Coordinates of C-alpha atoms and ligand atoms in Angstrom, one line a residue:
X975 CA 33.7 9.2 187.5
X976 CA 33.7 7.4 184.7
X977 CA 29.8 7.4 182.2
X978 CA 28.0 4.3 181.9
X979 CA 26.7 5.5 179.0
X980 CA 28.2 7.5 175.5
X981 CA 24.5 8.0 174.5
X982 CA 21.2 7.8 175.6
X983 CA 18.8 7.9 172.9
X984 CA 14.8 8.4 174.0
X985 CA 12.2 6.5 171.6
X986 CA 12.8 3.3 169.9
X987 CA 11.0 3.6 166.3
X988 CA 12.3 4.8 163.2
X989 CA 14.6 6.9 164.2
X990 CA 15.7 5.8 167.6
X991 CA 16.5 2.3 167.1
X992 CA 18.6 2.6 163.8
X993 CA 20.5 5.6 165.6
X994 CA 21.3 3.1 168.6
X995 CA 22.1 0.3 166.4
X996 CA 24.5 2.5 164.4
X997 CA 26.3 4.0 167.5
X998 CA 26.2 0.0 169.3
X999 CA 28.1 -0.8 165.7
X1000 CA 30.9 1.6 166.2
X1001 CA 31.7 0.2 169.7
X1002 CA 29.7 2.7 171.9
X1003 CA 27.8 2.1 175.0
X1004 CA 24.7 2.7 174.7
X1005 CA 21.1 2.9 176.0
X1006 CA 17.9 3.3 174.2
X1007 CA 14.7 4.1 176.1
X1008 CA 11.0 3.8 175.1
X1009 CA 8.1 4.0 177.1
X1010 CA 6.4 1.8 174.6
X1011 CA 7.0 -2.1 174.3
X1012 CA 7.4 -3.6 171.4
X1013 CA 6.2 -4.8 168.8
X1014 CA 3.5 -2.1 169.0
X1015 CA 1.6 -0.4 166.5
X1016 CA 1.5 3.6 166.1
X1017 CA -0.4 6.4 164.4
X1018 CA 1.0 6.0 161.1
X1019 CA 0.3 5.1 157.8
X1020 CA 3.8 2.8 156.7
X1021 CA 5.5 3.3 153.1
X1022 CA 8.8 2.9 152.8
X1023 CA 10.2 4.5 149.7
X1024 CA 13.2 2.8 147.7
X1025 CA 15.5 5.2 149.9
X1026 CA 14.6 3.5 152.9
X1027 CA 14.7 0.4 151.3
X1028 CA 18.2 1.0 150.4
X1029 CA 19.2 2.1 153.8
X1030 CA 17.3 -1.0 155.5
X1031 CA 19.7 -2.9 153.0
X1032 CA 23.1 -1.1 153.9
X1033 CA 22.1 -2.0 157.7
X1034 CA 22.0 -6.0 156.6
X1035 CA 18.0 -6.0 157.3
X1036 CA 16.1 -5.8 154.2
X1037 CA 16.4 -9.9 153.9
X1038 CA 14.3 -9.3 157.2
X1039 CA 12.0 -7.4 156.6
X1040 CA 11.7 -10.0 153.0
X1041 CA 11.3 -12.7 155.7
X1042 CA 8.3 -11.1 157.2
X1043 CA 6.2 -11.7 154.3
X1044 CA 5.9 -7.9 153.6
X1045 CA 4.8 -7.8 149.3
X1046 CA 7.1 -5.6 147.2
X1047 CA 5.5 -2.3 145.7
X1048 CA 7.3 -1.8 142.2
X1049 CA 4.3 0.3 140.6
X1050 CA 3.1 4.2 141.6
X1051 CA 0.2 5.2 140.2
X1052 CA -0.8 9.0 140.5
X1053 CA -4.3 9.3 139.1
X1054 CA -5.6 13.1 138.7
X1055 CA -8.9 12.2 137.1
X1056 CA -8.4 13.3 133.0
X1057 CA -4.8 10.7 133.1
X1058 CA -2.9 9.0 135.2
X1059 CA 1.0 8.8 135.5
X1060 CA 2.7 5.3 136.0
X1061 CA 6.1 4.4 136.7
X1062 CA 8.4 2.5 138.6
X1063 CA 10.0 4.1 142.4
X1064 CA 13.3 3.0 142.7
X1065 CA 16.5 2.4 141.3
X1066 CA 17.7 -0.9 139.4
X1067 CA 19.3 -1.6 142.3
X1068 CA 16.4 -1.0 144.9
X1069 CA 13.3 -0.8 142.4
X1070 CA 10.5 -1.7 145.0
X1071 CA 9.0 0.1 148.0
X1072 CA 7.4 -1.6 151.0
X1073 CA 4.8 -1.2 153.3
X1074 CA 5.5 -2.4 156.4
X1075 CA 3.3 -2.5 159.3
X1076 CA 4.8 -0.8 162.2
X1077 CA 4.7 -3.6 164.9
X1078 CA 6.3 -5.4 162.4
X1079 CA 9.5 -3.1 161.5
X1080 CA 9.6 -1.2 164.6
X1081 CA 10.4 -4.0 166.1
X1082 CA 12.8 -5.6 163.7
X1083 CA 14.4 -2.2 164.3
X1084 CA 14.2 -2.5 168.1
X1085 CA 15.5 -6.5 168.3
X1086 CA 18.5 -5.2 165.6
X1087 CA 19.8 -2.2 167.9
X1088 CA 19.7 -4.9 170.5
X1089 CA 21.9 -7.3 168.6
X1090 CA 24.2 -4.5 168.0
X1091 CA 25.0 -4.1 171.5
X1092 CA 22.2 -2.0 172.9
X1093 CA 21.1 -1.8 176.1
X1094 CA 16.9 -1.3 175.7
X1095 CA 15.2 -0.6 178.2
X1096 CA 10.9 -0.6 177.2
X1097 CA 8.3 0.6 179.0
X1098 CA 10.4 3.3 180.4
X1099 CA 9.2 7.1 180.5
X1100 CA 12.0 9.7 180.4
X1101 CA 10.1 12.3 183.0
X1102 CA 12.8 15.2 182.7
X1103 CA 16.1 16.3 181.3
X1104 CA 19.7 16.4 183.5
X1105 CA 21.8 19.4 183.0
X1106 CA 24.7 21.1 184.7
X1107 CA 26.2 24.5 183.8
X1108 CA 23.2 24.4 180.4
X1109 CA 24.5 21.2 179.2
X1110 CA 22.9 18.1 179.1
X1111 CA 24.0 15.3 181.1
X1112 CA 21.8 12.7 181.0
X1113 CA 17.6 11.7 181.6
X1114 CA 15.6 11.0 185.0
X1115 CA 12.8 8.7 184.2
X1116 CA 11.1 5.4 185.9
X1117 CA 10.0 2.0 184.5
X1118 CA 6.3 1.5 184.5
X1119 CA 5.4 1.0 188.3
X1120 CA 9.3 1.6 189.4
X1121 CA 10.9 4.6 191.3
X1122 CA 12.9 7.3 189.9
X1123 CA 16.2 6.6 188.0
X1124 CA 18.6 8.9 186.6
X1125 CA 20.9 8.0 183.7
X1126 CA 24.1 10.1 182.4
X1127 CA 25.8 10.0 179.3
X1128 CA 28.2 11.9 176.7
X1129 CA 25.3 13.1 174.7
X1130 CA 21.5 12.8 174.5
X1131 CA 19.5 12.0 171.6
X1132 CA 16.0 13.2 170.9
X1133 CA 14.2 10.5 169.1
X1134 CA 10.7 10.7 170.7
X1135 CA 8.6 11.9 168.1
X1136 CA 7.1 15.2 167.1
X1137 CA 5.9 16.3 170.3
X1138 CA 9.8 15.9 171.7
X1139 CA 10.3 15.9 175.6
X1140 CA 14.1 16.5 174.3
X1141 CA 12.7 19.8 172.0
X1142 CA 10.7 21.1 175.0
X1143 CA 13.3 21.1 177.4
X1144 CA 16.4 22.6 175.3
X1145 CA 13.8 25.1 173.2
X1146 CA 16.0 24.8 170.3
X1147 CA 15.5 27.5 167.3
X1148 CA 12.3 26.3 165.0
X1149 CA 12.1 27.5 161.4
X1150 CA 10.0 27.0 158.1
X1151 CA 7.1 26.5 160.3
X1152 CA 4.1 26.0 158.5
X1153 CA 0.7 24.9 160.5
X1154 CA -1.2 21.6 159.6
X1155 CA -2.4 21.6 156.1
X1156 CA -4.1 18.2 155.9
X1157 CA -6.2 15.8 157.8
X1158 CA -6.1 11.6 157.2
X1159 CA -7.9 8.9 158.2
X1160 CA -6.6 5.2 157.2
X1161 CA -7.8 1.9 157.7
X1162 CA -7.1 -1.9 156.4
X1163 CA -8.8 -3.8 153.7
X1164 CA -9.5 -7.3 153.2
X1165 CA -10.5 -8.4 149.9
X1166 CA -8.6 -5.2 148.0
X1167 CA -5.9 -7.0 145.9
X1168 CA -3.3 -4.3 144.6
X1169 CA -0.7 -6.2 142.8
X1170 CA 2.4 -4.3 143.8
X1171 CA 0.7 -1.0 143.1
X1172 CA 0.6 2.0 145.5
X1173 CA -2.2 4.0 144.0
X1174 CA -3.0 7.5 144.8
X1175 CA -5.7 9.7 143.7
X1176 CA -5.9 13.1 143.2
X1177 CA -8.7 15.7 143.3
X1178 CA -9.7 18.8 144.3
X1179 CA -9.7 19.1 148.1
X1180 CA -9.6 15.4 148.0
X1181 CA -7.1 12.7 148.3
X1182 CA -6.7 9.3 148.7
X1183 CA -3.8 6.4 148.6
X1184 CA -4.0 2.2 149.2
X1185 CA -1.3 0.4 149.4
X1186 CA -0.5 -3.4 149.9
X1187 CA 0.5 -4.3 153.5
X1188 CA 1.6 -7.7 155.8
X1189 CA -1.1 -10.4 156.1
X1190 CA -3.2 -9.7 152.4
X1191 CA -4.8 -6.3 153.7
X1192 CA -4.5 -3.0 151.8
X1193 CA -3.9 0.1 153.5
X1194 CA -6.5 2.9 152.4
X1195 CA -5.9 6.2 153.9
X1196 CA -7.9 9.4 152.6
X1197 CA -8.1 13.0 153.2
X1198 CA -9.2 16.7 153.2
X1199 CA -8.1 19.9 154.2
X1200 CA -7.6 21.0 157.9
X1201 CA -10.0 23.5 157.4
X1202 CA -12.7 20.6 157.7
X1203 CA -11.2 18.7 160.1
X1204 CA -13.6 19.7 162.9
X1205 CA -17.0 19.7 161.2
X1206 CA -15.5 16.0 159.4
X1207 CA -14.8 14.5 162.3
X1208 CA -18.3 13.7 163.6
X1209 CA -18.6 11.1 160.8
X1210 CA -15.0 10.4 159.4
X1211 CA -16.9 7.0 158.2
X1212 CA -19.5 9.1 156.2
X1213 CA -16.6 11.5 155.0
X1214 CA -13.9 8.3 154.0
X1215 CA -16.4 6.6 152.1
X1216 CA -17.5 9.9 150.3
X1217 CA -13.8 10.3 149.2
X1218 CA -13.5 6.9 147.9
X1219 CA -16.8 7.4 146.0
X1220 CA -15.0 10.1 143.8
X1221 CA -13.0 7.3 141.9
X1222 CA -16.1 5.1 141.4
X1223 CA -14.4 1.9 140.3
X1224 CA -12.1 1.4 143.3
X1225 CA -14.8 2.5 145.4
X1226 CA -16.6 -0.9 144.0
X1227 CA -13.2 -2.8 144.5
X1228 CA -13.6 -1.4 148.0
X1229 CA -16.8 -2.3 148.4
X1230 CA -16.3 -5.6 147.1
X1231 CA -13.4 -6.3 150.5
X1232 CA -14.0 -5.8 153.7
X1233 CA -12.9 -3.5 156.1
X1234 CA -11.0 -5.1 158.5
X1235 CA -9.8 -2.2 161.2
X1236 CA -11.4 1.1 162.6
X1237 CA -10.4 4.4 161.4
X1238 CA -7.0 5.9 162.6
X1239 CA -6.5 9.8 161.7
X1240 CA -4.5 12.2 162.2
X1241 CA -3.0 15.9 161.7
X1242 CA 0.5 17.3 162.1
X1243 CA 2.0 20.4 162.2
X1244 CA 5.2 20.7 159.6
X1245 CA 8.6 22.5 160.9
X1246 CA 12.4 22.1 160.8
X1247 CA 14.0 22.7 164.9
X1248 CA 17.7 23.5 165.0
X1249 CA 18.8 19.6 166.2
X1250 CA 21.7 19.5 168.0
X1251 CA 23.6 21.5 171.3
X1252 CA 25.1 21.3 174.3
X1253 CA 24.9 17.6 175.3
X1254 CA 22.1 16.6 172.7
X1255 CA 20.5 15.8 169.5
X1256 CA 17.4 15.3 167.8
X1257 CA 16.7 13.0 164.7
X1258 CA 13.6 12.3 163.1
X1259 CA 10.3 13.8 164.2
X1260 CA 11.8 15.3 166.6
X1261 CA 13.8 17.4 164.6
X1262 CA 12.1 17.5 161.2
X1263 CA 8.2 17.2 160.8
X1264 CA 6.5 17.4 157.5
X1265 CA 2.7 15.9 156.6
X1266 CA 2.6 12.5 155.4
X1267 CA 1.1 13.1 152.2
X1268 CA 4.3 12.7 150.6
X1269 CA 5.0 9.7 153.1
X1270 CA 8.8 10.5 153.6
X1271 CA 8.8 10.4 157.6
X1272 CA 10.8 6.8 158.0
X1273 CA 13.5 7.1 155.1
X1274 CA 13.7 10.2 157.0
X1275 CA 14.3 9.0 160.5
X1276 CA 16.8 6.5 158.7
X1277 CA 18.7 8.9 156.6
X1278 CA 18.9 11.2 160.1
X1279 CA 20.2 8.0 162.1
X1280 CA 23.0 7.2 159.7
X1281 CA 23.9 11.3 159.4
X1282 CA 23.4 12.0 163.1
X1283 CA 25.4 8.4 164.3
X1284 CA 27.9 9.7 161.7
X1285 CA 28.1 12.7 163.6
X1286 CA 28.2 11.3 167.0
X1287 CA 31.0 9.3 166.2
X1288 CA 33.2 12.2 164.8
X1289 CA 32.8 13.5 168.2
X1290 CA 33.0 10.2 170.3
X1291 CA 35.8 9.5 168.8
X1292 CA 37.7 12.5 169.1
X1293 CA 38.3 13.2 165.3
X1294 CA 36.1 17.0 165.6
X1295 CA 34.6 19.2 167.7
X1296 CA 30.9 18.3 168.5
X1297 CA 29.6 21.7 167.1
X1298 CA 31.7 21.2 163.6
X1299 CA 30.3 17.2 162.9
X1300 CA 26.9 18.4 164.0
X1301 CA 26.6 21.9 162.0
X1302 CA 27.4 19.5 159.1
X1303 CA 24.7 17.2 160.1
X1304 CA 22.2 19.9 160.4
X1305 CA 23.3 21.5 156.9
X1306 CA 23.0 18.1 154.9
X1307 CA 19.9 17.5 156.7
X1308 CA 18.3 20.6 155.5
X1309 CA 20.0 21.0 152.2
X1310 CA 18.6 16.9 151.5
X1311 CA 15.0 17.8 152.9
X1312 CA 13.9 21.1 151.9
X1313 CA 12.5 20.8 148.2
X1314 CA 10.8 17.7 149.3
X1315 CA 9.5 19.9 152.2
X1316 CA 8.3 22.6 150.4
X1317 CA 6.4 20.0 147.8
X1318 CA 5.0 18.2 150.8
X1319 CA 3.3 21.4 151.9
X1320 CA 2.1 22.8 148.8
X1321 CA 0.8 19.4 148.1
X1322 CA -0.9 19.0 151.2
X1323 CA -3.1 22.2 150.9
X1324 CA -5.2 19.7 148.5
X1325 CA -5.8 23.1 146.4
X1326 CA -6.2 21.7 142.5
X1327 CA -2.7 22.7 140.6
X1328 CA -2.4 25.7 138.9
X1329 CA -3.2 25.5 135.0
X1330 CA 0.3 25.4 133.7
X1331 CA 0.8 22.4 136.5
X1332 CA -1.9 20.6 135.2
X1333 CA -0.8 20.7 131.4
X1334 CA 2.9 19.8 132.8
X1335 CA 1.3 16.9 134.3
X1336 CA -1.1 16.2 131.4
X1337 CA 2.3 16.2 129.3
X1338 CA 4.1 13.9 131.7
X1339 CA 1.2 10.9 131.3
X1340 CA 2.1 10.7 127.6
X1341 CA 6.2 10.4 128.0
X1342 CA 7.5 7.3 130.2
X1343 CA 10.7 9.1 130.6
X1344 CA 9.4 11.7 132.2
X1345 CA 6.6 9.7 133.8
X1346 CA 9.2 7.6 135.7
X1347 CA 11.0 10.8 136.8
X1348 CA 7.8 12.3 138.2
X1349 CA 7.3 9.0 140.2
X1350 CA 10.7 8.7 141.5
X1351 CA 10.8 12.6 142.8
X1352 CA 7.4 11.5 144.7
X1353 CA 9.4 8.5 146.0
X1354 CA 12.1 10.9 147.3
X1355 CA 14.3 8.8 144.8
X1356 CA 15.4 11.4 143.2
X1357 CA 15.2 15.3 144.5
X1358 CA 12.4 17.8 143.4
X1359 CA 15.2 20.0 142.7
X1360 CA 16.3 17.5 139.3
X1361 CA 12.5 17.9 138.1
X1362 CA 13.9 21.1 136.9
X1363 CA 13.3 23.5 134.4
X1364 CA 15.1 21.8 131.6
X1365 CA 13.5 18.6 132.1
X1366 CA 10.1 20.5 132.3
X1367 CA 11.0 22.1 128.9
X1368 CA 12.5 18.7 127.3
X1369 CA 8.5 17.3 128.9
X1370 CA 6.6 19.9 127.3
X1371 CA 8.5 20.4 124.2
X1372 CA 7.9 16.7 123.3
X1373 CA 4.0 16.7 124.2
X1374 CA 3.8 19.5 121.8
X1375 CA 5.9 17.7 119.0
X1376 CA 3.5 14.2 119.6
X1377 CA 0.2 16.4 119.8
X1378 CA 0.8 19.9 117.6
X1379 CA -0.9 21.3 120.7
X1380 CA 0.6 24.9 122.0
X1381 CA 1.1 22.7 125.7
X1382 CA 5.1 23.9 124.9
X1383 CA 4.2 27.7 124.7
X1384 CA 3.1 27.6 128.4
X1385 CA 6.6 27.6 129.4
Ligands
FAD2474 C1 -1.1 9.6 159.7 C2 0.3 9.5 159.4 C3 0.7 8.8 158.3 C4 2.1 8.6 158.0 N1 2.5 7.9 157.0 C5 3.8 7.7 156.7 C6 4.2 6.9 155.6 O1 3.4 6.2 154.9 N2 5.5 6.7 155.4 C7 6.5 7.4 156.1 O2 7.7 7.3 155.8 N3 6.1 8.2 157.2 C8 4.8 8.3 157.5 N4 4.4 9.1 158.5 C9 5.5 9.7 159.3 C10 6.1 8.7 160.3 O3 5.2 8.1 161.1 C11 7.2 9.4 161.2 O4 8.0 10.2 160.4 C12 8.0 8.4 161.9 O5 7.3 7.6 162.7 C13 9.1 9.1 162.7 O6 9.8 8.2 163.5 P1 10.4 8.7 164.9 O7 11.2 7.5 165.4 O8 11.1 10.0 164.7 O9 9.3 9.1 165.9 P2 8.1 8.2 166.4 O10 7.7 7.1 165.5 O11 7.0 9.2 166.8 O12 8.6 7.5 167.7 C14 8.9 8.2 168.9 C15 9.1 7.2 170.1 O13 9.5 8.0 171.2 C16 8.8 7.5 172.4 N5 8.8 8.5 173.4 C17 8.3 9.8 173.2 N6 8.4 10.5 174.4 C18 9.0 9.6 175.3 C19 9.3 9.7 176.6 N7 9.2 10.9 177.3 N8 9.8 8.7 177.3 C20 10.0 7.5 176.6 N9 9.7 7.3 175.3 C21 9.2 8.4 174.7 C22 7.4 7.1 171.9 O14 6.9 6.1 172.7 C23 7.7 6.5 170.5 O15 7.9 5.1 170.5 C24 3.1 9.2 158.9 C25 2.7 10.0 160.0 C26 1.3 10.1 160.3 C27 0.9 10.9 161.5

């Protein structure tokens, strides 16, 4: 008998919809599921590094997102206390970051995988996993209220999030675990102007970002190691304000807004799971979770949908064996995302850098060069794997030549 479906792809955000969208393109038949509706909001904080940008462009929807009134972010701003280092994100040809709030693009994402040919299908809960013989053949699941429907397809695709109902059910391999490291609470400010600046401030066992977002509000999200999460918790108030207080002139440009939302916060454990076997896949979360500090999670979910719809298609389409396309999805995946892993998770122990990091930093505020190449590896722009050695010794070298200091020797 012949499958409705090529796909069935579970969760409708970040990753979900563009992986839909991308398969509906090709000429697939295809059904994405969600038990949310849209737009709704999630427990996220929303930057969208040039990457993402780009890829939002390549998919004909960055005049959307434009549309929705969502400001530009063209300026980073990393701000350790002793100096700060400035710099643009992006490329010349995608120089700005946004900051989208989730209703908003989840749901451009959602209405552009419908366009494409989608079948959606919202507030439905996928309950359990089909399989015959250990493969995969489709979901059983019901509509909010509805009985018990089962759905086959060619391949199932895990986009549902860190805490995966795909993952649990397959028990794929999991490797470079690492437990949660940080703990963040964000809200939205009125009154906070930012003028295209994402601002983040740095301090020992203490961080905090704002951000511009839709509708004149600033995003504001702080934090502290997991090891205070518990005893924080019973006043995150208390504790967000205290953070803010560190960096006494934007606490008063705090101050002098208003807060408009309550406090959203939230912990997550970083991993890598093996994403892809017998009858299924995972992208984003679901396959890859790292903290936000570094705030990579959507570009990504987006570069996973456009590697993992490659994929699909290979095998759709006859051209190679599912195992070969996806072993090559997996590898580029990994190969792409593990410096900026491994940066995410030292960075999001909050410990203060080591001396010689400090001076390398100290050296970096003084050289725009090298200043816009630290801000574009924090974008994801470029990989922490070309912040290399040589650049490190062409940074230092040339804070030692402007300042006759020994910074050059460290190295
Ligand atoms: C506090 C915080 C701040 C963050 N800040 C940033 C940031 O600034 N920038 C950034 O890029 N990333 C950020 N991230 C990460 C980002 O939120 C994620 O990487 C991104 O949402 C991943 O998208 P996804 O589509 O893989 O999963 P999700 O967004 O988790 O979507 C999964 C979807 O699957 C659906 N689903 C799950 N199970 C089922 C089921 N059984 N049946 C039906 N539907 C189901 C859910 O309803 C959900 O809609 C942050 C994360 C957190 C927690």
């Amino acid at each position: 008998m012949a499958l409705r479906y090529d796909a069935i792809v579970l969760g409708a955000r970040c990753a979900g919809s563009p992986t839909g969208m991308l398969l509906a393109r090709k000429g697939y038949r295809v059904l994405v599921v969600d038990r949310a509706t849209f737009p709704s909001d999630t427990v996220s904080t929303h930057i969208v590094h040039p990457p993402g940008v780009a890829a939002l462009s390549r998919w004909g929807l960055l005049d959307r997102l434009e549309g929705t009134g969502c400001p530009p972010v063209h300026t980073y701003v990393f701000d350790f206390g002793p100096f700060a280092i400035t710099g643009s994100p992006g490329t010349d040809e995608y120089p700005a970051a946004y900051c989208p709030r989730r209703t908003i693009l989840d749901k451009l994402l959602v209405d552009a995988a419908a366009d494409a040919g989608a079948e959606i299908r919202e507030r439905f809960t996928v309950e359990e996993l089909l399989f015959e013989g250990g493969c995969v053949m489709g979901v059983k699941g019901r509509s909010k209220g509805g009985a018990s429907v089962s759905e086959q397809a060619k391949v199932v695709v895990g986009a549902d999030g860190r805490n995966s109902l795909v993952a649990d059910a397959v028990r794929p391999e999991h490797y470079d675990e690492k437990p949660p490291l940080l703990c963040g609470y964000y809200t939205y400010w009125s009154g906070l102007p930012m003028h295209g600046r994402f601002e983040n401030y740095v301090r020992p066992y203490r961080g905090f970002a704002a951000v511009p977002t839709h509708d004149d509000l600033t995003l504001v999200i702080a934090g502290w190691p997991y090891s205070e999460f518990e005893a924080n918790r019973k006043d995150v108030e208390g504790n967000y304000l205290a953070v803010l207080d560190l960096v006494p002139e934007f606490a008063d440009r705090a101050r002098r807004g208003r807060r408009e939302a309550r406090f959203v916060g939230a912990t997550v454990p970083n991993f890598f799971r093996r994403p892809y076997g017998r009858g299924w896949a995972l992208v984003g979360d679901a396959g890859y979770n790292k903290d936000f500090i570094t705030a990579q999670g959507i570009t990504d979910a987006f570069r996973d949908a456009e590697r993992c719809a490659t994929a699909l298609d290979e095998f759709l389409s006859g051209a190679r064996s599912f195992d070969e396309a996806m072993r090559d999805y997996q590898r580029a995946r990994d190969e792409q995302a593990r410096p900026m892993y491994e940066l995410t998770c030292q960075l999001a122990t909050l410990e203060p850098p080591p001396r010689e990091m400090v001076e390398l930093f100290a050296a970096t505020s003084g050289n725009q060069k090298a200043m816009e190449a630290f801000v574009r590896m924090n974008a994801g722009t470029i990989s922490p794997a070309e912040f290399s050695p040589e650049n490190v010794r062409e940074i230092m070298s040339a804070a030692h030549a402007r300042s006759g200091s020994s910074a050059g020797d460290q190295f």
